[in-house]
Tab-separated table of C-alpha atoms and ligand atoms in Angstrom:
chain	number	residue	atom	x	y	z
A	1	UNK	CA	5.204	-6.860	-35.220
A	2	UNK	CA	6.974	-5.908	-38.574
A	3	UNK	CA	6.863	-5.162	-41.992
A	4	UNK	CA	3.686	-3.847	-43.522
A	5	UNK	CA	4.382	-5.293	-47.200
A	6	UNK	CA	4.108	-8.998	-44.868
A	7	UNK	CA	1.243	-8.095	-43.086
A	8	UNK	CA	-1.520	-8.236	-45.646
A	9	UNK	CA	-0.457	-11.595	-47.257
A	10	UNK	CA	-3.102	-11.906	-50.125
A	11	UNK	CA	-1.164	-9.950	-52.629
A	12	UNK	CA	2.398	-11.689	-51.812
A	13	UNK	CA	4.278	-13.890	-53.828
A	14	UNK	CA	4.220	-17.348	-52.931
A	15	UNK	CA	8.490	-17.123	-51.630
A	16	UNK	CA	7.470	-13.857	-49.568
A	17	UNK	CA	4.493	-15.725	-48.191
A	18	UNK	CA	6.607	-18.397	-47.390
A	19	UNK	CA	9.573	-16.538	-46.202
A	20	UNK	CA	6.553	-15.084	-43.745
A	21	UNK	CA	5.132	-17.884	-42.642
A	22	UNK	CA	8.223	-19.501	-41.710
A	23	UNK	CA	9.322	-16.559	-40.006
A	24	UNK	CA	5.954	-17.179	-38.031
A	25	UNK	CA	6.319	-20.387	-36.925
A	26	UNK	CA	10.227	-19.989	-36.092
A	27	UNK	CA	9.261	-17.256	-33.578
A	28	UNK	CA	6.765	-18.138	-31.745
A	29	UNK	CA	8.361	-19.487	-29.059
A	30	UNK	CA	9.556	-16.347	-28.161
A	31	UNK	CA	5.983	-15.020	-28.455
A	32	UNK	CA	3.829	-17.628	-26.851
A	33	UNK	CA	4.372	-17.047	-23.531
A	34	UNK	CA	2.630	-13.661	-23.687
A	35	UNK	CA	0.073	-14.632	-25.883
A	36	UNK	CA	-0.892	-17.232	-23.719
A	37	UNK	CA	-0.414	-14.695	-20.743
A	38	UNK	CA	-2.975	-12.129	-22.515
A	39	UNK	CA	-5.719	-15.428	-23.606
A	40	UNK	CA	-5.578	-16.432	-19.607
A	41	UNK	CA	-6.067	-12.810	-18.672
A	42	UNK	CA	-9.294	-12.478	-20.416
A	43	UNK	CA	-10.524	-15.650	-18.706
A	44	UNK	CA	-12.612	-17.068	-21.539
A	45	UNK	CA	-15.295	-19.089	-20.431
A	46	UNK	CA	-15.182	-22.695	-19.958
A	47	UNK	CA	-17.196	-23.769	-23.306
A	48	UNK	CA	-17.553	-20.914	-25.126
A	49	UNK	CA	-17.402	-20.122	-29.167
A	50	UNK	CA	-15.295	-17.651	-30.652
A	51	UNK	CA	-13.522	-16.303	-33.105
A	52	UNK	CA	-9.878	-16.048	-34.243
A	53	UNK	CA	-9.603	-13.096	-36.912
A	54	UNK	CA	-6.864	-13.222	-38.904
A	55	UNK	CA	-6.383	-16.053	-37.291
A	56	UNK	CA	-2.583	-16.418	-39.720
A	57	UNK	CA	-1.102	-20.320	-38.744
A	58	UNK	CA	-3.063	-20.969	-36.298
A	59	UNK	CA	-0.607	-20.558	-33.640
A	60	UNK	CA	-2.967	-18.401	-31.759
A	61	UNK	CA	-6.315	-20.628	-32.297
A	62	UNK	CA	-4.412	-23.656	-30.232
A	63	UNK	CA	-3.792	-21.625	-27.512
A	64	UNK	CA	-7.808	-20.242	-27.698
A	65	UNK	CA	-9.289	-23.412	-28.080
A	66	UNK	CA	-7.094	-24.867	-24.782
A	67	UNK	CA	-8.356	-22.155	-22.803
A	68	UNK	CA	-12.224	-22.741	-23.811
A	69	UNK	CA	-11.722	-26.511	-22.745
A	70	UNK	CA	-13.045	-29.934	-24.373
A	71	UNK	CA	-17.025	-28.176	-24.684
A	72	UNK	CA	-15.713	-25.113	-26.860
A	73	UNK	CA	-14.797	-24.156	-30.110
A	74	UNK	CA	-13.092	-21.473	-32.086
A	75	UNK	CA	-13.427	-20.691	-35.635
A	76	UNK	CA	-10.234	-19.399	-37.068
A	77	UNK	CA	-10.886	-17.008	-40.410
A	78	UNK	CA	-8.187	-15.621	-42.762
A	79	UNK	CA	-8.070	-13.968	-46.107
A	80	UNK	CA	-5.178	-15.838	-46.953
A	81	UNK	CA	-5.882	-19.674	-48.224
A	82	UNK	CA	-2.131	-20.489	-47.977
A	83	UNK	CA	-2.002	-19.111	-44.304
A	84	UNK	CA	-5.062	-21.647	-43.950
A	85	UNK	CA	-3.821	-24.499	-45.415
A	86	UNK	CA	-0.186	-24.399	-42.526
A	87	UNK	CA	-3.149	-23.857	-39.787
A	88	UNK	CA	-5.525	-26.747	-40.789
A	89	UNK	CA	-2.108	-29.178	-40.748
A	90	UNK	CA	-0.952	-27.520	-37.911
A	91	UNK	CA	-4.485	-28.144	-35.726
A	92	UNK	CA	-4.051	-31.367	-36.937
A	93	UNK	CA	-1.152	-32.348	-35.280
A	94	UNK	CA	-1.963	-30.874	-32.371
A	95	UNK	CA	-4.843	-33.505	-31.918
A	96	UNK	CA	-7.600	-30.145	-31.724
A	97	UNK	CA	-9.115	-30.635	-35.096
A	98	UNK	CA	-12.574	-31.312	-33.727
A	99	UNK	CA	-12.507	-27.825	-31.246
A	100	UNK	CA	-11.139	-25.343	-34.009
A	101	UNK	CA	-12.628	-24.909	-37.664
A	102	UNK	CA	-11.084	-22.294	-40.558
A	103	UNK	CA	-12.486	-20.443	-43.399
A	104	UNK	CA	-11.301	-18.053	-45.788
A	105	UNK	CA	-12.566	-14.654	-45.357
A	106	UNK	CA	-12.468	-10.585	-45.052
A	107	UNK	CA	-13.090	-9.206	-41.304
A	108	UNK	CA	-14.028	-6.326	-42.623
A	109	UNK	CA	-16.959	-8.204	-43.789
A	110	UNK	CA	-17.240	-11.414	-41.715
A	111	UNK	CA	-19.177	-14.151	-42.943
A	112	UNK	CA	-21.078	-14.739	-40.078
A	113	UNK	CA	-24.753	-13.444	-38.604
A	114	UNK	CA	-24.962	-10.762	-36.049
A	115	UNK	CA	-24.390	-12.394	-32.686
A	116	UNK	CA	-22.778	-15.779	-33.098
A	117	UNK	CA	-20.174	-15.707	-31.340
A	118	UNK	CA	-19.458	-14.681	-27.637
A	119	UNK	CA	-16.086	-13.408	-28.095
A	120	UNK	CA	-13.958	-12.179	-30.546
A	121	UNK	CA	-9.857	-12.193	-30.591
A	122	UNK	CA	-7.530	-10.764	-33.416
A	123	UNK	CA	-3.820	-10.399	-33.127
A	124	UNK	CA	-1.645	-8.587	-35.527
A	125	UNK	CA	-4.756	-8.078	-37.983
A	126	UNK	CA	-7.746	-5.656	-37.106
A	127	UNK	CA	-6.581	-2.534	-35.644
A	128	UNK	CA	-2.850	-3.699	-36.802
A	129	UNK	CA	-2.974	-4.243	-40.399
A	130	UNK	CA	-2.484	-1.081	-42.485
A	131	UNK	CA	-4.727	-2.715	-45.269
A	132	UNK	CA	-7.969	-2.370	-42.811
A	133	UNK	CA	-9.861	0.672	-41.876
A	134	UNK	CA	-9.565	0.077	-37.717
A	135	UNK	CA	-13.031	1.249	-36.803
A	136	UNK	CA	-15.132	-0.836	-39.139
A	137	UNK	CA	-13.148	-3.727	-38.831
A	138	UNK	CA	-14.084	-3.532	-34.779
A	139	UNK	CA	-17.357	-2.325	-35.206
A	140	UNK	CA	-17.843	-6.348	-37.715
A	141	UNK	CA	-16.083	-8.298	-34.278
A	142	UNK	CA	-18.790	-6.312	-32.099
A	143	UNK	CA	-21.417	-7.133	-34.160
A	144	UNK	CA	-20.623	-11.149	-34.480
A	145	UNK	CA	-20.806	-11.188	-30.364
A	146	UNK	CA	-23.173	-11.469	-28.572
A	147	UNK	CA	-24.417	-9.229	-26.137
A	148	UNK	CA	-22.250	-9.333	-22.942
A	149	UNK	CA	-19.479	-10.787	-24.992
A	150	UNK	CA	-15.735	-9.559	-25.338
A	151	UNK	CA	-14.135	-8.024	-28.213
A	152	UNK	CA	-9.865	-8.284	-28.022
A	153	UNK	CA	-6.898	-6.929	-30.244
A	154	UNK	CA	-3.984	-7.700	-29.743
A	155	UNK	CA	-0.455	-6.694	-31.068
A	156	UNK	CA	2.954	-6.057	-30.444
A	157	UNK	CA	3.857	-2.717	-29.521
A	158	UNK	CA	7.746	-2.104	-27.996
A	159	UNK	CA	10.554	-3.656	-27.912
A	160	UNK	CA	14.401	-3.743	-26.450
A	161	UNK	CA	16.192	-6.159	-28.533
A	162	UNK	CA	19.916	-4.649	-28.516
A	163	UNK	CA	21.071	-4.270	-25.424
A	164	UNK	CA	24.408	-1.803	-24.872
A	165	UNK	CA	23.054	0.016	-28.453
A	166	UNK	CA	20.429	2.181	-27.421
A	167	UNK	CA	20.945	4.704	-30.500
A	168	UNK	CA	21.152	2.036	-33.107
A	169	UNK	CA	18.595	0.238	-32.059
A	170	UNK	CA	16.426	3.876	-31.891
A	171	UNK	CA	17.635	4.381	-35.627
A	172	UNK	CA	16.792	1.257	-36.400
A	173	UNK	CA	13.534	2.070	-34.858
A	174	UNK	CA	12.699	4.760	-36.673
A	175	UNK	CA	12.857	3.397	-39.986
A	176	UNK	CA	10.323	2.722	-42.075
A	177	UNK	CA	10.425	-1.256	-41.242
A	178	UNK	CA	11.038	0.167	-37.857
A	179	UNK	CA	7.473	1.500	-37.596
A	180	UNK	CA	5.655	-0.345	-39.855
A	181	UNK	CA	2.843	-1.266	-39.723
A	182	UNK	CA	2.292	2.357	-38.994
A	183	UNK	CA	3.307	4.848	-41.587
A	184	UNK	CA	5.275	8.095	-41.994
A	185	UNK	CA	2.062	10.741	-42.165
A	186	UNK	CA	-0.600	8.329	-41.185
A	187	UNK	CA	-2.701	9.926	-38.456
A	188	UNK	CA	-2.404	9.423	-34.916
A	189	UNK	CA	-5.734	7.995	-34.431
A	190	UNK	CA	-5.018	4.820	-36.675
A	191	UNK	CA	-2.045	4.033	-34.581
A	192	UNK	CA	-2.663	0.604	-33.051
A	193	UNK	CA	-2.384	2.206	-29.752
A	194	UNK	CA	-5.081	4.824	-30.218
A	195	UNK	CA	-7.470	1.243	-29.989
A	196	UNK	CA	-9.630	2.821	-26.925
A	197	UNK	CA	-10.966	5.162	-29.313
A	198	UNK	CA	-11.692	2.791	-31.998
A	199	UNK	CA	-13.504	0.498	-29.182
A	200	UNK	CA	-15.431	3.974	-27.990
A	201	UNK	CA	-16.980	4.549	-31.026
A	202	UNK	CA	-18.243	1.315	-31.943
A	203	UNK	CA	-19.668	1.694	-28.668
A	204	UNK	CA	-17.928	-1.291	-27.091
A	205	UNK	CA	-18.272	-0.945	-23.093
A	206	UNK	CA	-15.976	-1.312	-20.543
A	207	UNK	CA	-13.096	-0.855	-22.809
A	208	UNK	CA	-9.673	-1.482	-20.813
A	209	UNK	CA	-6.136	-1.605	-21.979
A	210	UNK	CA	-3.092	-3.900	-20.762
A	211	UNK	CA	0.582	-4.383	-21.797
A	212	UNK	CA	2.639	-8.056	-21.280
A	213	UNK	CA	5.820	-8.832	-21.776
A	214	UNK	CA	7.967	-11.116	-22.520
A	215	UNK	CA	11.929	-11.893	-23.121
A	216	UNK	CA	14.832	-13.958	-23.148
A	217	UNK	CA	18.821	-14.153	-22.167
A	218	UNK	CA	21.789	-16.097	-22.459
A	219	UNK	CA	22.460	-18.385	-22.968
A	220	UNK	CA	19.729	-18.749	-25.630
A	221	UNK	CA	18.158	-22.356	-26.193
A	222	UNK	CA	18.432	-22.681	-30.412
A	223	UNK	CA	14.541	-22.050	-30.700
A	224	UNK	CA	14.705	-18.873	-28.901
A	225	UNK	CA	18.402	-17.907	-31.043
A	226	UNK	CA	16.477	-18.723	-34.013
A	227	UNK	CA	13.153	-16.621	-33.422
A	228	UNK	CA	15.493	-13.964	-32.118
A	229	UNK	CA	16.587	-14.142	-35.596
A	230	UNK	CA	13.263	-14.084	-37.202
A	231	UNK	CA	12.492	-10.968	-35.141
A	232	UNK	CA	15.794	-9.425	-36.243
A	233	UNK	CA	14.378	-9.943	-39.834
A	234	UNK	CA	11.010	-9.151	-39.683
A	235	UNK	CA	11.745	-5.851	-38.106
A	236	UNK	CA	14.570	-4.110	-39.695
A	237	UNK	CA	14.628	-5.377	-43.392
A	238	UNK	CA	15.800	-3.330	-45.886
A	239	UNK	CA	16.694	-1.096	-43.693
A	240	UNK	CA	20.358	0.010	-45.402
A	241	UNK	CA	18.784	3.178	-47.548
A	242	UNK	CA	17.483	4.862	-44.424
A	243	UNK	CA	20.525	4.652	-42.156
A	244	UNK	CA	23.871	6.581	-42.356
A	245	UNK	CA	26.945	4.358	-43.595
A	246	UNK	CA	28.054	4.231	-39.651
A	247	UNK	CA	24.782	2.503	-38.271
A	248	UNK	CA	24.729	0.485	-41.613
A	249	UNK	CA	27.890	-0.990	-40.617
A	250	UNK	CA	27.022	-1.310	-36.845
A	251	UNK	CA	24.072	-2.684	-38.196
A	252	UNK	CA	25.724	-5.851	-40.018
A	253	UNK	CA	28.450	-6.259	-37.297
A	254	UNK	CA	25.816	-6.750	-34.829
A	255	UNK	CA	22.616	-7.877	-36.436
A	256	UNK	CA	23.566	-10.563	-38.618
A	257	UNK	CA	24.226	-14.525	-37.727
A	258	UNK	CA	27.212	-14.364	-39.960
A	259	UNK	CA	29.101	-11.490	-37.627
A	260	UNK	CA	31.342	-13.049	-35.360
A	261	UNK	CA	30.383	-10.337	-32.864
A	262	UNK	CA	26.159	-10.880	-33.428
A	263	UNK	CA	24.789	-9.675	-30.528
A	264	UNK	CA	22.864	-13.025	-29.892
A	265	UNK	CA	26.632	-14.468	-28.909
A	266	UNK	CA	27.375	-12.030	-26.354
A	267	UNK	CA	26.854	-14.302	-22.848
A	268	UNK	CA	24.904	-11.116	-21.588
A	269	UNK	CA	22.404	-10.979	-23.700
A	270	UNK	CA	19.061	-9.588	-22.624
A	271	UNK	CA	16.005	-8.797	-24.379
A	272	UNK	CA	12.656	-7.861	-23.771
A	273	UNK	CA	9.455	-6.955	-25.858
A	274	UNK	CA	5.673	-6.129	-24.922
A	275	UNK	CA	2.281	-6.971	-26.503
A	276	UNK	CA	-0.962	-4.952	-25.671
A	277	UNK	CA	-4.402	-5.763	-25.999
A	278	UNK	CA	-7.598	-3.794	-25.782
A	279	UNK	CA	-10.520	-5.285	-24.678
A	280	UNK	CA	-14.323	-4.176	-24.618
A	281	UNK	CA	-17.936	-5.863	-24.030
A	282	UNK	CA	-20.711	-6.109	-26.610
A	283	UNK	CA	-23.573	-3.572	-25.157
A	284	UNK	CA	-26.621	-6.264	-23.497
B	301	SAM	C1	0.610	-10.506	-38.914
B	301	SAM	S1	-0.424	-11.829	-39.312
B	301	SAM	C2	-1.029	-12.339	-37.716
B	301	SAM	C3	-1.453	-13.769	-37.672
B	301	SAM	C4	-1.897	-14.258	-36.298
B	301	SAM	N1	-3.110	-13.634	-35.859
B	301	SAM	C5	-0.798	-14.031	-35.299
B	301	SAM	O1	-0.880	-13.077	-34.521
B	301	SAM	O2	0.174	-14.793	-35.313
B	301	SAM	C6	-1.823	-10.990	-40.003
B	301	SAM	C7	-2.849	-11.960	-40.538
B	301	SAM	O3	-4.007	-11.228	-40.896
B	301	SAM	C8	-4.477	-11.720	-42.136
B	301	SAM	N2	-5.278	-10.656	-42.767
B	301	SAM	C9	-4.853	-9.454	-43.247
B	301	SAM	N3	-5.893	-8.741	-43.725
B	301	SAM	C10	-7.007	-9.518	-43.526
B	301	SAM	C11	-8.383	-9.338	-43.800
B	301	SAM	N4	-8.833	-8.220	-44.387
B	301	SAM	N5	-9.236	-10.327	-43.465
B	301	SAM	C12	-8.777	-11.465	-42.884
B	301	SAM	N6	-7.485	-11.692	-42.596
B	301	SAM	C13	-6.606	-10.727	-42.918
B	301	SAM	C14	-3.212	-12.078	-42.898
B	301	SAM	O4	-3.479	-12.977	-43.951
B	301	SAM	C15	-2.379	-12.692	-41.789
B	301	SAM	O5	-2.615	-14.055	-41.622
């Protein structure tokens, strides 16, 4: 969903890491309901073992190992140890600590034999992060499934977030932060939306491609003010160098908490934002 320097977190300070994961957990509310929509669409079976890469928090490995059921398990794998550390406490609490395990670890070169798995999810991290080559990283989920198995990615990939300011929000937009992770000059192909490709040539079958979304309007509960917030600041930071002085300043008056005319006070707000995901099967 954001900023590319926050979406490969192994290199961060500790405060940006922080700053990130905090950001994480304050906006997932806004966020859940699609993810959850996307997990129930690709009707995982009752039972089954998979895997969560770049599994992050571990927001995303709750709502896998509820849909596998009491006989299943997922195994959540990150490159970042303090990512892993907020997901192991936050599995904890939930009371699922005996259905989902973690480890540290590259997906571009899983730690796990060919075939252990029979599916594969990653959100925000292969075919999203601009740190990994998208091809290989979904040729190493294929080959840790089993045949007949699924493969998923899934990411964010639109949003309308200021309604009434359809030019600022474009500028905005087009910023660097605006596309991130993608990047001015990068080629077409690795954009995460070229994914049928990328599932083509690792010779994934069946591939498909689908689009939910999700929103909210006023009046806001706090959570979903606050991860409106966290959105607001994960997608257009330091954006001020690439705008003229006039968005700048429409910008501020209608971005920030501390404006008395933030947008999130207007009683008409209305937002709305999709996730895709691309799917494919492991060839029997
Ligand atoms: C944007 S976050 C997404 C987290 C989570 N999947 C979600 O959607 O909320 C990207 C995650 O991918 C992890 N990551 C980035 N590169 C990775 C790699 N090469 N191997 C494993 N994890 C990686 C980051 O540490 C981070 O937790």
């Amino acid at each position: 969903m954001g900023n590319e320097k926050n979406s490969t977190t192994s290199k961060m300070p500790d405060t940006d890491t922080d700053a990130y994961i905090q950001r994480m957990a304050v906006s997932n509310p806004l966020i859940e309901p699609t993810v959850y929509s996307a997990i129930q669409a690709l009707q995982l079976p009752s039972g089954s073992q998979g895997l969560d890469a770049g599994c992050g928090i571990g927001l995303q490995a709750l709502l896998l190992a509820e849909a596998v059921g009491a006989t299943g398990h997922v195994a959540g794998l990150d490159i970042s140890p303090e990512f892993l550390l907020h997901a192991e406490e936050i599995v904890k609490k939930s009371g699922l600590s005996e259905h989902i395990s973690f480890q540290e670890g590259d997906v571009s070169k899983l730690p796990f034999d060919n075939g252990t798995f029979d599916w594969a999810w990653s959100s925000s991290c292969v075919g999203y992060s601009a740190s990994l080559e998208p091809l290989p990283a979904v040729k190493e989920l294929a080959r840790v499934v089993k045949p007949g198995g699924s493969v998923a990615i899934f990411a964010w990939s639109s949003e309308k977030l200021l309604p009434g300011y359809p030019l600022l929000e474009a500028r905005l937009n087009a910023t660097s932060s605006g596309i991130a992770p993608f990047v001015k000059g990068k080629r077409p192909e690795l954009h995460f939306l070229r994914a049928l490709g990328w599932f083509r040539d690792a010779g994934l079958e069946e591939p498909t491609a689908r689009t939910f979304a999700g929103g909210a309007y006023a009046p806001l509960s706090d959570d979903l003010r606050n991860a409106l917030i966290a959105l607001f600041e994960m997608r257009w930071p330091s954006v001020e160098s690439e705008l003229t002085q006039e968005d700048w300043s429409e910008y501020q008056r209608l971005c920030l908490p501390q404006s008395p005319e933030f947008i999130l006070n207007h009683p008409d707000y209305y937002a709305f934002f999709t996730c895709s995901m691309f799917c494919g099967k492991v060839a029997k």
